[in-house]
């Protein structure tokens, strides 16, 4: 009998494409024969806009790329500008940045854990559990920065203002809640046999392939490569904390999930250490120029974002604006491996694999 | 309305009309209440409030939704196959509705006491997959097609273990009459004698109802509602109504066949309202179980669903039938039924557990900065 | 099987706990003091005039160019009642464009602009986009009426 493969257009209004992502699946029955991803539905020209802004103004646009790990984006951008202008960041500011970044990583991973459950077919239960925990952390962010999503709190040189007086106590109160919430999600998903059969051996990516595709972050670590910018290209003050880097053994969807669960625990550890060591002091350098003017230079600074290496490549031709600002977004680079991972799997797996990449469309399209 | 079921006018046509009317009202109100209940249960499981706005605790929310749905435009894609598309909701709805006719709610309270009641219900509810297939095919939508095919495959497959588990029960009772089956359970309900069959029934019912973990035909995150994707307004709400009616039917069936219906533990001489209460309570128990499972489970994949049916449930159902046959032929006492069936269930659990649970996977933990200051030893300067 | 039972246990456990959500339009959660909604202008109650001198600092610093400021000579200064020689004449903020980055508050030398930290600042849905462009009176009114305890950093 003659059979025809059919094209199924998944997205951009599909509930499980994590935003406005579109993939055209060629399916033979339930099996995916080909995937063609289409991106660009959320392109806002953040790179070009940043070229029009001076170094202080552009901070608002950094939040809006990876809108689930905003502090990391700000951190990368501020580090680039600080490197360009040769500014020393005060100790206290560095500590607060680390605390907020790691809290942000926890929040982002909770979002992933919740959404991952939905991709595997949970009727929202995992999602609400993840959101519940993320909410506690966002409350802290709101108390510190005043915003719930687009913080624009870091500034080249330090922070825009100091944290509230009860900040340390608030974070200490929230961390046990996060632990408890993580345990809930862990019990709900990790041991569940259905999650296990759905995600084990699906979307396998070997370490060599992962490196060739330029993957980074949890995907790379799940594939078995020990690579964490916080350890291997130390920035900020990450060399002062003890933590473990979880590395997967199989490189499948299940490993990516486990790596993220473990990263939440490690982030909690880092936050606790940073809270213990948090010094007093200024949050901005004494002598900050009113107008930030950089020399002619090319700078690349990268941080270990929640999704992988978030880098800012900044070209300055002098003046108060960058000549070119390129964002190396982890979602975009990780997404490039989608086709390789998906072909040959079932339609349901395609959704799970896409979910395991944990893309943020604002970060893909910028 | 309820009295209509027992009201005997004497005219057979009038009687059946009144019975049907009662069923329609009962079913619609029941489905509306269940939709509200499901939303509340899901809300509580997910630590939300659920509907709160319309009426006290949102009780009238589904009514408001129903009014909205009826008021919506009934849209049909231009390329859809008109008659198939428009008839599909009713083909799904009618079997669920007809199945009600044969269900005895109490000792002498049913629209029709059929000697082949069980057979009738199973035969009739098995028809609903045709409607899903029609909807999937006629919508001229690829998601709907995928969903319709999935529904057909799943519903036909899971019909078999369900029927086999019911056959195991009828072997013991020796009758297909639901009243006889309930009366047989006056002393001990059948889920005690037949735990394996009960388990198979529950799983197969979950699959027939297309609820998590078997909601593959309508999978929200994959085929976005499957066969229903092109439906709107009243036709969509008929699909919805049918799914909740099916929930009631299967729960009632489970309550009657396995949980002792209106008989156990109060005896068949208990008052009418006590009997109603018993049936209602047991049905609610099963419904809540189905809802609870729905919000605790992710979804299986289609191939896993199929292999679970054909490689696990059907062999186990045959095992149950075989064990029952053994006990009945040799006339062993009743408790051997429990022993053999329970042993079968444990064996099944063990086998499934061994196959599904792979080695617990651990990650390699690479310590970073082992030389960094210990958290305890760190000088906590400042706040 | 064990994992499935665990999942069931977790969900039942959650069912027994109190819901974490609140019934939003009827109940509002407290917003922190630093809450950032949209920028508003502050009113100098001692002199009975706006703090804003119309110096265009915020207008220049705004990344999305949502502000328009017009400056004028201060009539009260001529009378000797105020120390401000110049004062704001017209001020528009397009809330539809504002991205709430707080830069205007930072650059202001007179602490004349602050972010609205009340719920009124968040619930701004309008039927017409043009209604989101607020003029001077609207921007000043909330602080003038004492509805806002504005938080200005430092």
PDB file of N, CA and C in Angstrom, chain B residues 283-335:
ATOM      1  N   UNK B 283     -19.934   5.138  43.655  1.00  0.00           N
ATOM      2  CA  UNK B 283     -19.622   5.760  42.375  1.00  0.00           C
ATOM      3  C   UNK B 283     -18.718   6.965  42.571  1.00  0.00           C
ATOM      4  N   UNK B 284     -19.048   7.761  43.574  1.00  0.00           N
ATOM      5  CA  UNK B 284     -18.230   8.948  43.831  1.00  0.00           C
ATOM      6  C   UNK B 284     -16.803   8.563  44.188  1.00  0.00           C
ATOM      7  N   UNK B 285     -16.686   7.464  44.941  1.00  0.00           N
ATOM      8  CA  UNK B 285     -15.344   7.009  45.295  1.00  0.00           C
ATOM      9  C   UNK B 285     -14.529   6.736  44.035  1.00  0.00           C
ATOM     10  N   UNK B 286     -15.137   6.012  43.103  1.00  0.00           N
ATOM     11  CA  UNK B 286     -14.403   5.703  41.873  1.00  0.00           C
ATOM     12  C   UNK B 286     -14.131   6.955  41.060  1.00  0.00           C
ATOM     13  N   UNK B 287     -15.125   7.850  41.012  1.00  0.00           N
ATOM     14  CA  UNK B 287     -14.929   9.078  40.236  1.00  0.00           C
ATOM     15  C   UNK B 287     -13.777   9.883  40.814  1.00  0.00           C
ATOM     16  N   UNK B 288     -13.756  10.002  42.147  1.00  0.00           N
ATOM     17  CA  UNK B 288     -12.678  10.772  42.770  1.00  0.00           C
ATOM     18  C   UNK B 288     -11.335  10.094  42.540  1.00  0.00           C
ATOM     19  N   UNK B 289     -11.346   8.758  42.548  1.00  0.00           N
ATOM     20  CA  UNK B 289     -10.100   8.046  42.268  1.00  0.00           C
ATOM     21  C   UNK B 289      -9.605   8.378  40.865  1.00  0.00           C
ATOM     22  N   UNK B 290     -10.538   8.335  39.898  1.00  0.00           N
ATOM     23  CA  UNK B 290     -10.161   8.652  38.520  1.00  0.00           C
ATOM     24  C   UNK B 290      -9.611  10.075  38.424  1.00  0.00           C
ATOM     25  N   UNK B 291     -10.261  10.997  39.142  1.00  0.00           N
ATOM     26  CA  UNK B 291      -9.805  12.389  39.080  1.00  0.00           C
ATOM     27  C   UNK B 291      -8.433  12.536  39.716  1.00  0.00           C
ATOM     28  N   UNK B 292      -8.282  11.875  40.844  1.00  0.00           N
ATOM     29  CA  UNK B 292      -7.003  11.958  41.552  1.00  0.00           C
ATOM     30  C   UNK B 292      -5.876  11.430  40.661  1.00  0.00           C
ATOM     31  N   UNK B 293      -6.122  10.268  40.043  1.00  0.00           N
ATOM     32  CA  UNK B 293      -5.095   9.704  39.166  1.00  0.00           C
ATOM     33  C   UNK B 293      -4.793  10.673  38.031  1.00  0.00           C
ATOM     34  N   UNK B 294      -5.853  11.294  37.529  1.00  0.00           N
ATOM     35  CA  UNK B 294      -5.673  12.169  36.375  1.00  0.00           C
ATOM     36  C   UNK B 294      -4.666  13.273  36.654  1.00  0.00           C
ATOM     37  N   UNK B 295      -4.731  13.830  37.874  1.00  0.00           N
ATOM     38  CA  UNK B 295      -3.872  14.977  38.136  1.00  0.00           C
ATOM     39  C   UNK B 295      -2.550  14.595  38.773  1.00  0.00           C
ATOM     40  N   UNK B 296      -2.316  13.309  38.939  1.00  0.00           N
ATOM     41  CA  UNK B 296      -1.033  12.896  39.502  1.00  0.00           C
ATOM     42  C   UNK B 296      -0.124  12.257  38.471  1.00  0.00           C
ATOM     43  N   UNK B 297      -0.644  11.997  37.283  1.00  0.00           N
ATOM     44  CA  UNK B 297       0.127  11.199  36.323  1.00  0.00           C
ATOM     45  C   UNK B 297       0.473  11.983  35.071  1.00  0.00           C
ATOM     46  N   UNK B 298       1.650  11.775  34.545  1.00  0.00           N
ATOM     47  CA  UNK B 298       1.906  12.232  33.173  1.00  0.00           C
ATOM     48  C   UNK B 298       1.308  11.237  32.177  1.00  0.00           C
ATOM     49  N   UNK B 299       1.605  11.446  30.919  1.00  0.00           N
ATOM     50  CA  UNK B 299       0.950  10.660  29.878  1.00  0.00           C
ATOM     51  C   UNK B 299       1.912   9.620  29.319  1.00  0.00           C
ATOM     52  N   UNK B 300       1.358   8.472  28.979  1.00  0.00           N
ATOM     53  CA  UNK B 300       2.178   7.473  28.300  1.00  0.00           C
ATOM     54  C   UNK B 300       2.292   7.817  26.814  1.00  0.00           C
ATOM     55  N   UNK B 301       3.230   7.156  26.159  1.00  0.00           N
ATOM     56  CA  UNK B 301       3.347   7.351  24.714  1.00  0.00           C
ATOM     57  C   UNK B 301       2.501   6.288  24.037  1.00  0.00           C
ATOM     58  N   UNK B 302       2.168   6.510  22.786  1.00  0.00           N
ATOM     59  CA  UNK B 302       1.199   5.623  22.137  1.00  0.00           C
ATOM     60  C   UNK B 302       1.719   4.185  22.072  1.00  0.00           C
ATOM     61  N   UNK B 303       3.005   3.994  21.780  1.00  0.00           N
ATOM     62  CA  UNK B 303       3.502   2.622  21.680  1.00  0.00           C
ATOM     63  C   UNK B 303       3.554   1.953  23.044  1.00  0.00           C
ATOM     64  N   UNK B 304       3.874   2.749  24.063  1.00  0.00           N
ATOM     65  CA  UNK B 304       3.889   2.191  25.418  1.00  0.00           C
ATOM     66  C   UNK B 304       2.480   1.833  25.862  1.00  0.00           C
ATOM     67  N   UNK B 305       1.539   2.671  25.473  1.00  0.00           N
ATOM     68  CA  UNK B 305       0.141   2.404  25.788  1.00  0.00           C
ATOM     69  C   UNK B 305      -0.287   1.073  25.191  1.00  0.00           C
ATOM     70  N   UNK B 306       0.075   0.883  23.924  1.00  0.00           N
ATOM     71  CA  UNK B 306      -0.326  -0.336  23.238  1.00  0.00           C
ATOM     72  C   UNK B 306       0.343  -1.553  23.854  1.00  0.00           C
ATOM     73  N   UNK B 307       1.644  -1.422  24.116  1.00  0.00           N
ATOM     74  CA  UNK B 307       2.323  -2.605  24.646  1.00  0.00           C
ATOM     75  C   UNK B 307       1.829  -2.894  26.061  1.00  0.00           C
ATOM     76  N   UNK B 308       1.446  -1.853  26.793  1.00  0.00           N
ATOM     77  CA  UNK B 308       0.909  -2.098  28.130  1.00  0.00           C
ATOM     78  C   UNK B 308      -0.391  -2.877  28.030  1.00  0.00           C
ATOM     79  N   UNK B 309      -1.189  -2.530  27.038  1.00  0.00           N
ATOM     80  CA  UNK B 309      -2.459  -3.237  26.871  1.00  0.00           C
ATOM     81  C   UNK B 309      -2.234  -4.682  26.444  1.00  0.00           C
ATOM     82  N   UNK B 310      -1.469  -4.851  25.367  1.00  0.00           N
ATOM     83  CA  UNK B 310      -1.385  -6.184  24.763  1.00  0.00           C
ATOM     84  C   UNK B 310      -0.414  -7.092  25.494  1.00  0.00           C
ATOM     85  N   UNK B 311       0.600  -6.510  26.091  1.00  0.00           N
ATOM     86  CA  UNK B 311       1.606  -7.371  26.723  1.00  0.00           C
ATOM     87  C   UNK B 311       1.381  -7.533  28.205  1.00  0.00           C
ATOM     88  N   UNK B 312       0.642  -6.648  28.827  1.00  0.00           N
ATOM     89  CA  UNK B 312       0.458  -6.754  30.275  1.00  0.00           C
ATOM     90  C   UNK B 312      -0.990  -7.060  30.616  1.00  0.00           C
ATOM     91  N   UNK B 313      -1.878  -6.176  30.224  1.00  0.00           N
ATOM     92  CA  UNK B 313      -3.248  -6.295  30.717  1.00  0.00           C
ATOM     93  C   UNK B 313      -3.963  -7.525  30.163  1.00  0.00           C
ATOM     94  N   UNK B 314      -3.841  -7.770  28.858  1.00  0.00           N
ATOM     95  CA  UNK B 314      -4.590  -8.883  28.273  1.00  0.00           C
ATOM     96  C   UNK B 314      -4.081 -10.237  28.783  1.00  0.00           C
ATOM     97  N   UNK B 315      -2.763 -10.473  28.820  1.00  0.00           N
ATOM     98  CA  UNK B 315      -2.305 -11.728  29.434  1.00  0.00           C
ATOM     99  C   UNK B 315      -2.757 -11.885  30.873  1.00  0.00           C
ATOM    100  N   UNK B 316      -2.737 -10.775  31.611  1.00  0.00           N
ATOM    101  CA  UNK B 316      -3.162 -10.861  33.004  1.00  0.00           C
ATOM    102  C   UNK B 316      -4.649 -11.184  33.095  1.00  0.00           C
ATOM    103  N   UNK B 317      -5.428 -10.600  32.193  1.00  0.00           N
ATOM    104  CA  UNK B 317      -6.861 -10.882  32.208  1.00  0.00           C
ATOM    105  C   UNK B 317      -7.097 -12.358  31.903  1.00  0.00           C
ATOM    106  N   UNK B 318      -6.340 -12.881  30.941  1.00  0.00           N
ATOM    107  CA  UNK B 318      -6.471 -14.317  30.647  1.00  0.00           C
ATOM    108  C   UNK B 318      -6.048 -15.153  31.842  1.00  0.00           C
ATOM    109  N   UNK B 319      -5.009 -14.702  32.522  1.00  0.00           N
ATOM    110  CA  UNK B 319      -4.568 -15.409  33.714  1.00  0.00           C
ATOM    111  C   UNK B 319      -5.685 -15.450  34.744  1.00  0.00           C
ATOM    112  N   UNK B 320      -6.361 -14.309  34.899  1.00  0.00           N
ATOM    113  CA  UNK B 320      -7.463 -14.248  35.858  1.00  0.00           C
ATOM    114  C   UNK B 320      -8.575 -15.214  35.473  1.00  0.00           C
ATOM    115  N   UNK B 321      -8.897 -15.236  34.203  1.00  0.00           N
ATOM    116  CA  UNK B 321      -9.954 -16.142  33.742  1.00  0.00           C
ATOM    117  C   UNK B 321      -9.540 -17.584  33.971  1.00  0.00           C
ATOM    118  N   UNK B 322      -8.300 -17.876  33.667  1.00  0.00           N
ATOM    119  CA  UNK B 322      -7.788 -19.223  33.841  1.00  0.00           C
ATOM    120  C   UNK B 322      -7.854 -19.635  35.308  1.00  0.00           C
ATOM    121  N   UNK B 323      -7.428 -18.750  36.198  1.00  0.00           N
ATOM    122  CA  UNK B 323      -7.442 -19.059  37.626  1.00  0.00           C
ATOM    123  C   UNK B 323      -8.870 -19.291  38.102  1.00  0.00           C
ATOM    124  N   UNK B 324      -9.779 -18.411  37.644  1.00  0.00           N
ATOM    125  CA  UNK B 324     -11.178 -18.577  38.025  1.00  0.00           C
ATOM    126  C   UNK B 324     -11.709 -19.921  37.545  1.00  0.00           C
ATOM    127  N   UNK B 325     -11.370 -20.250  36.304  1.00  0.00           N
ATOM    128  CA  UNK B 325     -11.815 -21.526  35.757  1.00  0.00           C
ATOM    129  C   UNK B 325     -11.329 -22.681  36.602  1.00  0.00           C
ATOM    130  N   UNK B 326     -10.075 -22.604  37.000  1.00  0.00           N
ATOM    131  CA  UNK B 326      -9.484 -23.635  37.834  1.00  0.00           C
ATOM    132  C   UNK B 326     -10.273 -23.792  39.123  1.00  0.00           C
ATOM    133  N   UNK B 327     -10.527 -22.659  39.765  1.00  0.00           N
ATOM    134  CA  UNK B 327     -11.230 -22.699  41.053  1.00  0.00           C
ATOM    135  C   UNK B 327     -12.635 -23.235  40.866  1.00  0.00           C
ATOM    136  N   UNK B 328     -13.303 -22.791  39.804  1.00  0.00           N
ATOM    137  CA  UNK B 328     -14.693 -23.184  39.621  1.00  0.00           C
ATOM    138  C   UNK B 328     -14.811 -24.647  39.238  1.00  0.00           C
ATOM    139  N   UNK B 329     -13.923 -25.101  38.369  1.00  0.00           N
ATOM    140  CA  UNK B 329     -14.016 -26.484  37.908  1.00  0.00           C
ATOM    141  C   UNK B 329     -13.802 -27.439  39.072  1.00  0.00           C
ATOM    142  N   UNK B 330     -12.805 -27.140  39.889  1.00  0.00           N
ATOM    143  CA  UNK B 330     -12.516 -28.055  40.985  1.00  0.00           C
ATOM    144  C   UNK B 330     -13.340 -27.746  42.222  1.00  0.00           C
ATOM    145  N   UNK B 331     -14.152 -26.694  42.159  1.00  0.00           N
ATOM    146  CA  UNK B 331     -15.051 -26.396  43.267  1.00  0.00           C
ATOM    147  C   UNK B 331     -14.342 -26.028  44.546  1.00  0.00           C
ATOM    148  N   UNK B 332     -13.189 -25.386  44.428  1.00  0.00           N
ATOM    149  CA  UNK B 332     -12.471 -24.954  45.619  1.00  0.00           C
ATOM    150  C   UNK B 332     -13.265 -23.854  46.323  1.00  0.00           C
ATOM    151  N   UNK B 333     -13.034 -23.673  47.615  1.00  0.00           N
ATOM    152  CA  UNK B 333     -13.806 -22.638  48.328  1.00  0.00           C
ATOM    153  C   UNK B 333     -13.486 -21.234  47.830  1.00  0.00           C
ATOM    154  N   UNK B 334     -14.336 -20.312  48.211  1.00  0.00           N
ATOM    155  CA  UNK B 334     -14.276 -18.959  47.667  1.00  0.00           C
ATOM    156  C   UNK B 334     -12.945 -18.267  47.932  1.00  0.00           C
ATOM    157  N   UNK B 335     -12.394 -18.499  49.150  1.00  0.00           N
ATOM    158  CA  UNK B 335     -11.212 -17.701  49.471  1.00  0.00           C
ATOM    159  C   UNK B 335     -10.041 -18.020  48.555  1.00  0.00           C
TER     160      UNK B 335
END
